[in-house]
CSV table of C-alpha atoms and ligand atoms in Angstrom, one decimal:
chain,number,residue,atom,x,y,z
A,96,MET,CA,160.3,43.3,43.5
A,97,LYS,CA,159.1,47.2,44.3
A,98,LYS,CA,161.7,49.5,43.1
A,99,ARG,CA,161.7,52.6,45.1
A,100,LYS,CA,164.9,55.2,45.1
A,101,THR,CA,167.1,54.9,48.3
A,102,ARG,CA,168.2,58.6,49.2
A,103,CYS,CA,170.1,57.8,52.6
A,104,VAL,CA,171.7,55.1,53.9
A,105,GLY,CA,173.4,54.1,56.8
A,106,ILE,CA,176.3,51.9,57.5
A,107,LEU,CA,177.8,50.3,60.2
A,108,THR,CA,180.2,47.5,61.5
A,109,ALA,CA,179.3,45.0,64.6
A,110,GLY,CA,180.4,42.1,65.9
A,111,GLY,CA,184.3,41.0,66.3
A,112,ASP,CA,186.4,42.9,63.7
A,113,CYS,CA,188.3,41.3,60.5
A,114,PRO,CA,190.4,42.2,57.8
A,115,GLY,CA,188.5,43.5,55.1
A,116,LEU,CA,185.8,45.8,57.0
A,117,ASN,CA,187.3,49.1,55.6
A,118,ALA,CA,187.0,47.6,52.0
A,119,ALA,CA,183.8,47.0,52.2
A,120,ILE,CA,182.8,50.3,53.4
A,121,ARG,CA,184.5,52.0,50.8
A,122,GLY,CA,182.6,49.6,48.6
A,123,VAL,CA,179.3,50.1,49.7
A,124,THR,CA,180.2,54.1,50.0
A,125,LYS,CA,181.6,54.7,47.1
A,126,ALA,CA,178.8,52.7,44.8
A,127,ALA,CA,176.1,54.6,46.8
A,128,LEU,CA,177.4,58.1,46.4
A,129,GLY,CA,177.9,57.0,42.5
A,130,CYS,CA,174.3,56.4,42.7
A,131,GLY,CA,173.3,60.0,44.5
A,132,MET,CA,172.8,58.4,48.0
A,133,LYS,CA,173.8,60.2,51.4
A,134,VAL,CA,175.9,57.9,52.9
A,135,ILE,CA,176.1,58.1,57.4
A,136,GLY,CA,178.5,56.1,59.2
A,137,ILE,CA,177.0,55.0,62.7
A,138,GLN,CA,180.3,54.2,64.8
A,139,ASP,CA,180.6,51.3,67.1
A,140,GLY,CA,177.7,48.8,65.7
A,141,PHE,CA,174.6,49.1,67.4
A,142,ARG,CA,175.7,51.1,70.5
A,143,GLY,CA,176.8,54.1,68.1
A,144,LEU,CA,173.1,53.6,66.8
A,145,VAL,CA,171.1,53.9,69.9
A,146,GLU,CA,173.7,56.5,71.4
A,147,ASN,CA,173.1,58.6,68.0
A,148,ARG,CA,176.7,58.4,67.0
A,149,PHE,CA,177.6,58.9,63.8
A,150,LEU,CA,179.4,60.5,61.0
A,151,PRO,CA,178.7,61.7,57.3
A,152,LEU,CA,180.6,59.6,54.6
A,153,GLU,CA,181.9,61.4,51.5
A,154,ASP,CA,184.3,59.9,49.0
A,155,GLY,CA,187.3,61.6,50.8
A,156,ASP,CA,186.5,59.7,53.8
A,157,VAL,CA,187.0,56.2,52.0
A,158,SER,CA,190.0,57.0,50.3
A,159,GLY,CA,193.1,54.8,51.1
A,160,ILE,CA,191.3,52.6,53.3
A,161,LEU,CA,191.5,49.5,51.2
A,162,THR,CA,194.6,48.2,52.3
A,163,SER,CA,193.8,49.3,56.2
A,164,GLY,CA,192.7,46.4,58.9
A,165,GLY,CA,190.1,46.8,61.2
A,166,THR,CA,187.2,49.4,60.7
A,167,LEU,CA,187.4,53.2,60.6
A,168,LEU,CA,183.8,53.1,61.8
A,169,GLY,CA,184.7,51.0,65.1
A,170,THR,CA,182.7,48.2,66.5
A,171,SER,CA,181.2,46.3,69.2
A,172,ARG,CA,179.6,43.5,70.4
A,173,ASP,CA,176.3,44.9,71.3
A,174,LYS,CA,172.8,44.0,70.6
A,175,PRO,CA,170.1,46.5,70.6
A,176,HIS,CA,167.9,44.5,72.4
A,177,ARG,CA,169.7,43.3,75.0
A,178,MET,CA,172.4,46.1,75.8
A,179,LEU,CA,174.6,47.0,78.9
A,180,LEU,CA,174.0,50.4,79.8
A,181,GLY,CA,174.8,51.5,83.3
A,182,GLY,CA,175.8,48.1,84.7
A,183,ARG,CA,172.3,47.0,83.5
A,184,ARG,CA,170.7,44.6,80.3
A,185,MET,CA,168.1,47.2,78.6
A,186,ASP,CA,166.2,46.6,75.6
A,187,MET,CA,167.2,49.6,73.3
A,188,THR,CA,165.2,48.7,70.0
A,189,LYS,CA,162.8,51.6,70.2
A,190,VAL,CA,165.6,53.8,70.5
A,191,ALA,CA,167.7,52.3,68.1
A,192,LEU,CA,164.6,52.3,65.6
A,193,ALA,CA,163.9,55.9,66.2
A,194,ASN,CA,167.6,57.4,65.8
A,195,ALA,CA,167.3,55.5,62.5
A,196,ASP,CA,164.2,57.4,62.3
A,197,ARG,CA,165.7,61.0,62.9
A,198,LEU,CA,168.4,60.4,60.3
A,199,GLN,CA,166.1,59.6,57.7
A,200,LEU,CA,167.4,56.5,56.9
A,201,ASP,CA,165.9,54.7,54.1
A,202,CYS,CA,168.5,51.3,54.7
A,203,LEU,CA,170.7,50.5,57.5
A,204,VAL,CA,173.7,48.2,56.1
A,205,CYS,CA,175.2,45.8,58.9
A,206,LEU,CA,178.2,44.4,58.3
A,207,GLY,CA,179.0,41.4,60.3
A,208,GLY,CA,178.7,37.6,61.0
A,209,ASN,CA,175.4,35.6,63.0
A,210,GLY,CA,175.1,38.0,65.6
A,211,THR,CA,174.9,40.9,63.6
A,212,GLN,CA,172.2,39.3,61.3
A,213,LYS,CA,170.3,38.4,63.8
A,214,ASN,CA,170.3,41.7,65.2
A,215,ALA,CA,169.4,43.6,61.6
A,216,LEU,CA,166.7,41.2,61.2
A,217,HIS,CA,165.5,41.8,64.6
A,218,LEU,CA,165.3,45.9,64.0
A,219,HIS,CA,163.2,45.1,61.0
A,220,GLN,CA,161.0,43.2,62.4
A,221,ALA,CA,160.4,45.0,65.9
A,222,GLY,CA,159.8,48.5,63.8
A,223,GLY,CA,160.1,48.2,59.8
A,224,LEU,CA,163.6,49.4,59.4
A,225,ASN,CA,165.0,48.3,56.0
A,226,VAL,CA,168.2,46.6,56.7
A,227,MET,CA,170.9,44.7,54.2
A,228,THR,CA,173.5,42.7,55.6
A,229,LEU,CA,177.0,41.9,54.2
A,230,PRO,CA,178.7,38.4,55.6
A,231,LYS,CA,181.8,39.7,57.6
A,232,THR,CA,183.6,36.7,59.5
A,233,ILE,CA,186.6,35.1,60.2
A,234,ASP,CA,184.6,31.6,61.3
A,235,ASN,CA,183.1,31.6,57.7
A,236,ASP,CA,180.2,30.5,59.0
A,237,VAL,CA,177.2,32.4,58.1
A,238,ALA,CA,174.5,30.5,56.3
A,239,GLU,CA,173.4,30.8,52.6
A,240,THR,CA,177.2,32.4,51.2
A,241,ASP,CA,180.0,30.7,49.5
A,242,ILE,CA,182.1,32.7,52.1
A,243,THR,CA,182.5,35.4,54.4
A,244,PHE,CA,185.3,38.3,54.4
A,245,GLY,CA,187.6,38.2,56.7
A,246,PHE,CA,188.2,34.5,56.2
A,247,ASP,CA,190.8,34.1,53.2
A,248,THR,CA,193.1,36.8,55.2
A,249,ALA,CA,192.7,34.8,58.6
A,250,MET,CA,193.1,31.4,56.6
A,251,GLN,CA,196.5,33.2,55.6
A,252,ILE,CA,197.7,34.2,58.8
A,253,ALA,CA,197.0,30.9,60.6
A,254,THR,CA,198.9,28.6,57.9
A,255,ASP,CA,201.7,31.3,58.3
A,256,ALA,CA,201.7,30.1,62.0
A,257,ILE,CA,202.0,26.8,61.2
A,258,ASP,CA,204.6,27.3,58.9
A,259,ARG,CA,206.4,29.0,61.4
A,260,LEU,CA,206.2,26.3,64.2
A,261,HIS,CA,206.9,23.7,61.7
A,262,THR,CA,210.7,24.8,61.4
A,263,THR,CA,210.6,25.2,65.4
A,264,ALA,CA,208.8,22.0,66.2
A,265,THR,CA,211.4,20.1,63.6
A,266,SER,CA,214.5,21.5,65.5
A,267,HIS,CA,213.4,20.6,69.1
A,268,HIS,CA,211.8,17.0,68.2
A,269,ARG,CA,208.3,18.5,69.8
A,270,VAL,CA,204.6,18.1,69.4
A,271,ILE,CA,202.7,21.5,69.1
A,272,VAL,CA,199.7,22.6,69.5
A,273,CYS,CA,198.3,25.6,67.6
A,274,GLU,CA,194.9,27.0,68.8
A,275,ILE,CA,193.0,28.5,66.2
A,276,MET,CA,190.1,30.5,66.4
A,277,GLY,CA,186.5,29.5,64.7
A,278,HIS,CA,184.4,29.4,67.5
A,279,SER,CA,181.9,26.8,66.5
A,280,ALA,CA,182.8,25.9,63.3
A,281,GLY,CA,186.0,24.4,62.0
A,282,TRP,CA,186.5,26.3,58.6
A,283,LEU,CA,189.5,28.5,59.6
A,284,THR,CA,191.3,25.5,61.2
A,285,LEU,CA,190.6,23.0,58.7
A,286,GLY,CA,191.4,25.5,56.0
A,287,ALA,CA,195.2,26.3,57.2
A,288,GLY,CA,195.8,22.6,58.9
A,289,ILE,CA,195.2,21.2,55.2
A,290,ALA,CA,197.0,24.5,53.7
A,291,GLY,CA,200.2,24.5,56.6
A,292,GLY,CA,200.3,20.4,56.5
A,293,ALA,CA,199.0,20.2,60.3
A,294,ASP,CA,199.8,16.7,60.8
A,295,VAL,CA,196.9,16.3,63.3
A,296,ILE,CA,193.4,18.6,62.7
A,297,LEU,CA,190.7,18.5,65.5
A,298,ILE,CA,187.9,20.5,65.0
A,299,PRO,CA,184.4,21.1,66.5
A,300,GLU,CA,182.7,19.2,64.1
A,301,ILE,CA,184.4,15.6,64.6
A,302,PRO,CA,184.6,15.3,68.1
A,303,TYR,CA,187.9,13.5,69.0
A,304,ASP,CA,189.0,10.9,70.5
A,305,ILE,CA,192.5,11.6,72.3
A,306,ARG,CA,193.6,7.8,71.8
A,307,ALA,CA,193.5,8.1,68.0
A,308,VAL,CA,195.8,11.2,68.2
A,309,THR,CA,198.6,9.5,70.4
A,310,GLU,CA,198.4,6.2,68.0
A,311,HIS,CA,198.7,8.6,65.3
A,312,LEU,CA,201.7,10.6,66.7
A,313,VAL,CA,202.9,7.4,68.2
A,314,ALA,CA,202.8,5.9,64.3
A,315,ARG,CA,204.7,9.3,63.3
A,316,ARG,CA,207.5,8.8,65.5
A,317,HIS,CA,207.9,5.1,64.4
A,318,HIS,CA,208.3,6.3,60.9
A,319,GLY,CA,211.1,8.5,62.0
A,320,LYS,CA,208.9,11.7,62.2
A,321,ARG,CA,210.1,13.0,65.4
A,322,PHE,CA,207.6,16.2,65.4
A,323,SER,CA,204.2,16.5,64.6
A,324,ILE,CA,201.9,19.9,64.3
A,325,ILE,CA,198.3,19.9,65.3
A,326,ALA,CA,195.8,22.5,64.4
A,327,CYS,CA,193.1,22.6,67.2
A,328,ALA,CA,190.3,24.7,66.2
A,329,GLU,CA,189.4,26.8,70.1
A,330,GLY,CA,186.0,25.2,69.6
A,331,CYS,CA,186.4,21.6,69.5
A,332,ARG,CA,185.8,19.0,72.1
A,333,SER,CA,186.6,15.2,72.8
A,334,LEU,CA,183.8,12.7,72.8
A,335,ASP,CA,184.2,12.4,76.2
A,336,GLU,CA,182.9,16.0,76.7
A,337,VAL,CA,180.8,15.6,74.2
A,338,ARG,CA,178.9,12.1,76.0
A,339,ARG,CA,178.9,14.3,79.7
A,340,ASP,CA,177.2,17.0,77.7
A,341,LYS,CA,174.6,15.3,76.2
A,342,GLN,CA,174.2,13.3,79.8
A,343,LYS,CA,173.7,17.1,81.2
A,344,ARG,CA,176.9,16.8,83.9
A,345,LYS,CA,178.9,19.7,84.4
A,346,ALA,CA,182.3,19.6,82.5
A,347,VAL,CA,183.9,19.7,86.2
A,348,ALA,CA,183.3,16.3,86.4
A,349,ASP,CA,184.7,15.4,83.6
A,350,PRO,CA,188.5,14.1,85.2
A,351,SER,CA,190.1,14.9,82.1
A,352,VAL,CA,188.9,18.5,81.9
A,353,LEU,CA,190.5,21.1,84.4
A,354,VAL,CA,189.0,24.8,85.1
A,355,GLY,CA,190.3,27.1,82.6
A,356,GLU,CA,192.2,25.3,80.9
A,357,SER,CA,192.5,26.5,77.3
A,358,THR,CA,191.3,23.5,74.6
A,359,ALA,CA,195.0,23.2,72.8
A,360,SER,CA,196.5,23.7,76.5
A,361,ARG,CA,194.2,20.4,77.5
A,362,VAL,CA,195.1,18.9,74.2
A,363,ALA,CA,198.9,19.1,74.8
A,364,ARG,CA,198.8,18.0,78.3
A,365,LEU,CA,196.9,14.6,77.6
A,366,ILE,CA,199.3,14.0,74.8
A,367,GLN,CA,202.4,14.3,77.3
A,368,GLN,CA,200.9,12.4,79.7
A,369,LYS,CA,199.7,9.5,77.1
A,370,THR,CA,203.1,9.7,75.2
A,371,GLY,CA,205.5,11.1,77.2
A,372,PHE,CA,206.4,13.3,74.0
A,373,GLU,CA,207.3,17.0,74.6
A,374,ALA,CA,204.2,19.4,73.8
A,375,ARG,CA,203.9,23.2,73.6
A,376,VAL,CA,200.6,25.6,72.9
A,377,THR,CA,200.5,28.2,70.6
A,378,SER,CA,197.3,30.4,70.9
A,379,LEU,CA,197.0,32.9,67.9
A,380,GLY,CA,194.2,34.6,69.2
A,381,HIS,CA,193.6,38.2,67.8
A,382,VAL,CA,196.6,38.0,65.5
A,383,GLN,CA,194.4,36.5,63.0
A,384,ARG,CA,192.1,39.3,63.3
A,385,GLY,CA,194.9,42.0,62.3
A,386,GLY,CA,196.3,43.6,59.7
A,387,ILE,CA,195.9,44.3,56.2
A,388,PRO,CA,193.8,42.2,53.9
A,389,SER,CA,194.5,40.2,51.7
A,390,ALA,CA,193.8,40.5,47.9
A,391,THR,CA,191.5,37.7,47.8
A,392,ASP,CA,189.4,39.5,50.5
A,393,ARG,CA,189.8,43.1,49.5
A,394,LEU,CA,188.0,41.9,45.4
A,395,LEU,CA,185.4,40.3,47.9
A,396,CYS,CA,184.9,43.1,49.8
A,397,THR,CA,184.7,45.2,46.7
A,398,ARG,CA,182.5,43.1,44.9
A,399,LEU,CA,180.1,42.8,48.2
A,400,GLY,CA,180.0,46.2,48.6
A,401,THR,CA,179.0,47.5,45.0
A,402,LYS,CA,176.8,44.9,44.9
A,403,ALA,CA,174.9,46.2,47.6
A,404,GLY,CA,174.8,49.7,46.2
A,405,GLU,CA,173.2,48.3,43.3
A,406,LEU,CA,170.5,46.4,45.3
A,407,LEU,CA,170.2,49.8,47.1
A,408,ARG,CA,169.7,51.6,44.1
A,409,ASP,CA,167.0,49.5,43.1
A,410,GLY,CA,165.2,49.5,46.6
A,411,GLN,CA,166.0,45.7,47.5
A,412,TYR,CA,166.2,45.2,51.2
A,413,ASN,CA,166.2,43.1,54.1
A,414,VAL,CA,168.2,40.9,52.2
A,415,MET,CA,172.1,39.9,53.0
A,416,VAL,CA,174.7,40.0,49.6
A,417,ALA,CA,175.5,36.5,49.0
A,418,VAL,CA,178.6,34.8,47.5
A,419,ARG,CA,177.7,32.6,45.1
A,420,GLY,CA,180.1,31.6,42.5
A,421,ASP,CA,181.4,34.7,40.7
A,422,ASP,CA,178.5,35.9,41.5
A,423,CYS,CA,177.3,38.2,44.8
A,424,GLN,CA,173.3,37.7,45.0
A,425,PRO,CA,170.3,39.0,47.4
A,426,VAL,CA,169.5,36.1,49.9
A,427,PRO,CA,166.3,36.7,52.4
A,428,LEU,CA,167.8,37.7,55.7
A,429,GLU,CA,165.0,35.5,57.4
A,430,LYS,CA,166.9,32.3,55.9
A,431,VAL,CA,170.3,33.3,57.0
A,432,ALA,CA,169.9,34.5,60.5
A,433,GLY,CA,169.5,32.3,63.4
A,434,ILE,CA,171.6,29.6,61.1
A,435,THR,CA,175.5,28.8,61.8
A,436,ARG,CA,177.2,26.5,58.8
A,437,ILE,CA,179.4,24.1,60.2
A,438,VAL,CA,181.6,21.8,58.3
A,439,PRO,CA,179.4,19.2,57.4
A,440,PRO,CA,180.7,15.7,57.4
A,441,GLN,CA,181.2,14.8,53.6
A,442,HIS,CA,182.6,18.2,52.8
A,443,PRO,CA,185.4,17.7,50.0
A,444,TRP,CA,187.9,19.5,52.7
A,445,ILE,CA,187.7,16.6,55.0
A,446,ARG,CA,188.3,14.1,52.9
A,447,THR,CA,191.2,16.0,51.2
A,448,ALA,CA,192.7,16.0,54.7
A,449,ARG,CA,192.4,12.4,54.6
A,450,GLN,CA,193.7,11.6,51.7
A,451,VAL,CA,197.2,13.2,52.6
A,452,GLY,CA,197.2,11.1,56.1
A,453,THR,CA,196.3,13.8,58.1
A,454,CYS,CA,194.5,12.7,61.7
A,455,LEU,CA,191.2,14.2,62.3
A,456,GLY,CA,191.1,12.8,65.5
A,457,ASP,CA,188.7,9.6,64.9
A,458,HIS,CA,189.7,6.4,64.1
A,459,LEU,CA,188.5,6.5,60.5
A,460,PRO,CA,191.4,5.3,58.0
A,461,SER,CA,192.6,7.9,55.3
A,462,CYS,CA,191.1,7.3,52.2
A,463,GLY,CA,192.5,6.9,48.7
B,555,F6P,O1,183.8,35.5,65.2
B,555,F6P,C1,185.0,35.6,65.6
B,555,F6P,C2,185.8,35.7,66.8
B,555,F6P,O2,187.4,36.1,66.6
B,555,F6P,C3,186.1,34.0,67.0
B,555,F6P,O3,186.4,33.2,66.0
B,555,F6P,C4,186.5,34.3,68.3
B,555,F6P,O4,185.5,32.8,69.1
B,555,F6P,C5,185.8,35.3,69.3
B,555,F6P,O5,185.2,36.2,67.8
B,555,F6P,C6,186.7,36.0,69.8
B,555,F6P,O6,185.6,37.4,70.3
B,555,F6P,P1,186.1,38.6,70.9
B,555,F6P,O7,187.0,39.7,70.2
B,555,F6P,O8,185.3,39.4,71.6
B,555,F6P,O9,187.1,37.9,72.3
C-alpha cells in the first residue's frame, strides 16, 4: 500500500441520524488532530459539501460530545448526483468535487449507512476524491462489517419498549403489535424481539403467513397465556404480498392490504378479524434513533473513529472501516457499496428464536 501524508480531512454525517454519530466524529477528529492533520466538518451531509457549508473542528469542538445523541454536523439524505435544488433534481457531483478541492481535502470521511457508502464511492469514481467511510445505521444492514454503530442503542430502546408493552398487554389480555424500524432488514426486530421475549417476530427475510401467526396466538391462549407481544419489522410482508409482487400486480389489488395502512396495523387488524382477540399497535418510529448512545456504541464509535485516524495517517483511502471481531479493518469500498446485508435464513439468531418457541410467522416448528 502506497503511503502518503494526509494533511487535511473533511468529515460529514449522512443519511438517517443515530446515537453514536458524535462519538464517532470525536474519535476521528481527536485521532486525526493527534497525527497533525487539519479537520473540517461539513454540515448536513452531502448537501453541505455542495453548498460549501463547513466548520473547522478543533479539540474543543469535540469535547463533551461522547454521550450526546444526534450529530453536531447535521445530516441529510441528499445524494450529490440527484440533489433537489429549487424543486428540481440536479447532478451536483462536479460542484461537490470542486468544493472538496477548494478546501484542499486529502480525504473525505463519510459516516453513514448504505446510501452513504454508495454516494462516497460515487464521488471517488466520478472525480478521484479520496474517501473513507464508517458503517452507521440502526438497521445493521451494511455489508462486510460484523455490526454497524447505532444498532446496539436502538436495539436496547426497542427491547425496553417491548418490556413495557408486556405489562400493559398482560393486564388487558391483549395482543400488542410493536412496529420496529430496520428498512428491508430484520436485524433490529429479531434482536429486540429475542431480547424482549416477543411471542411472534416478523421480519422481512421471512414472509409471514397470517394463519401461522393466529394459530400460535390461539395455542398460547389454550395454554392460559392471555396476552401476546408481536415484534413486527416495518419492512415485513405476508406470503400473499410477496407472491403478488412477484406476479407484478399492484399491492392495492391485494384484498388484505388497505392503502396507507402500516405493516403493524395490517397485522393487528388481521389478527383481530381472524381470532377476535383485542389487538393494539405501537409504532416506535424515530424514538429508536434518539438519545444517549449505549456504552457498547460509544466504545465501537471510538474504536472505528481512531482506526480511521490511523488509516488516514497512513494514506489508506477508499475503504470502509469495518468491525471484524475485536478488530477494526479496512475493506475496499467497492465490496460494500450497493449491497444490503439482510438476516441469512440459517443465522444463529433465527435458530435461537425458534428454540425458545417464538413464532417467526412461518410453519416451521421450533427445534430443540
Ligand atoms: O435507515 C435508518 C432508518 O431509521 C430506517 O430504519 C427507516 O426505515 C428510515 O431510516 C426512516 O427514515 P426517515 O428518518 O427519513 O423517516
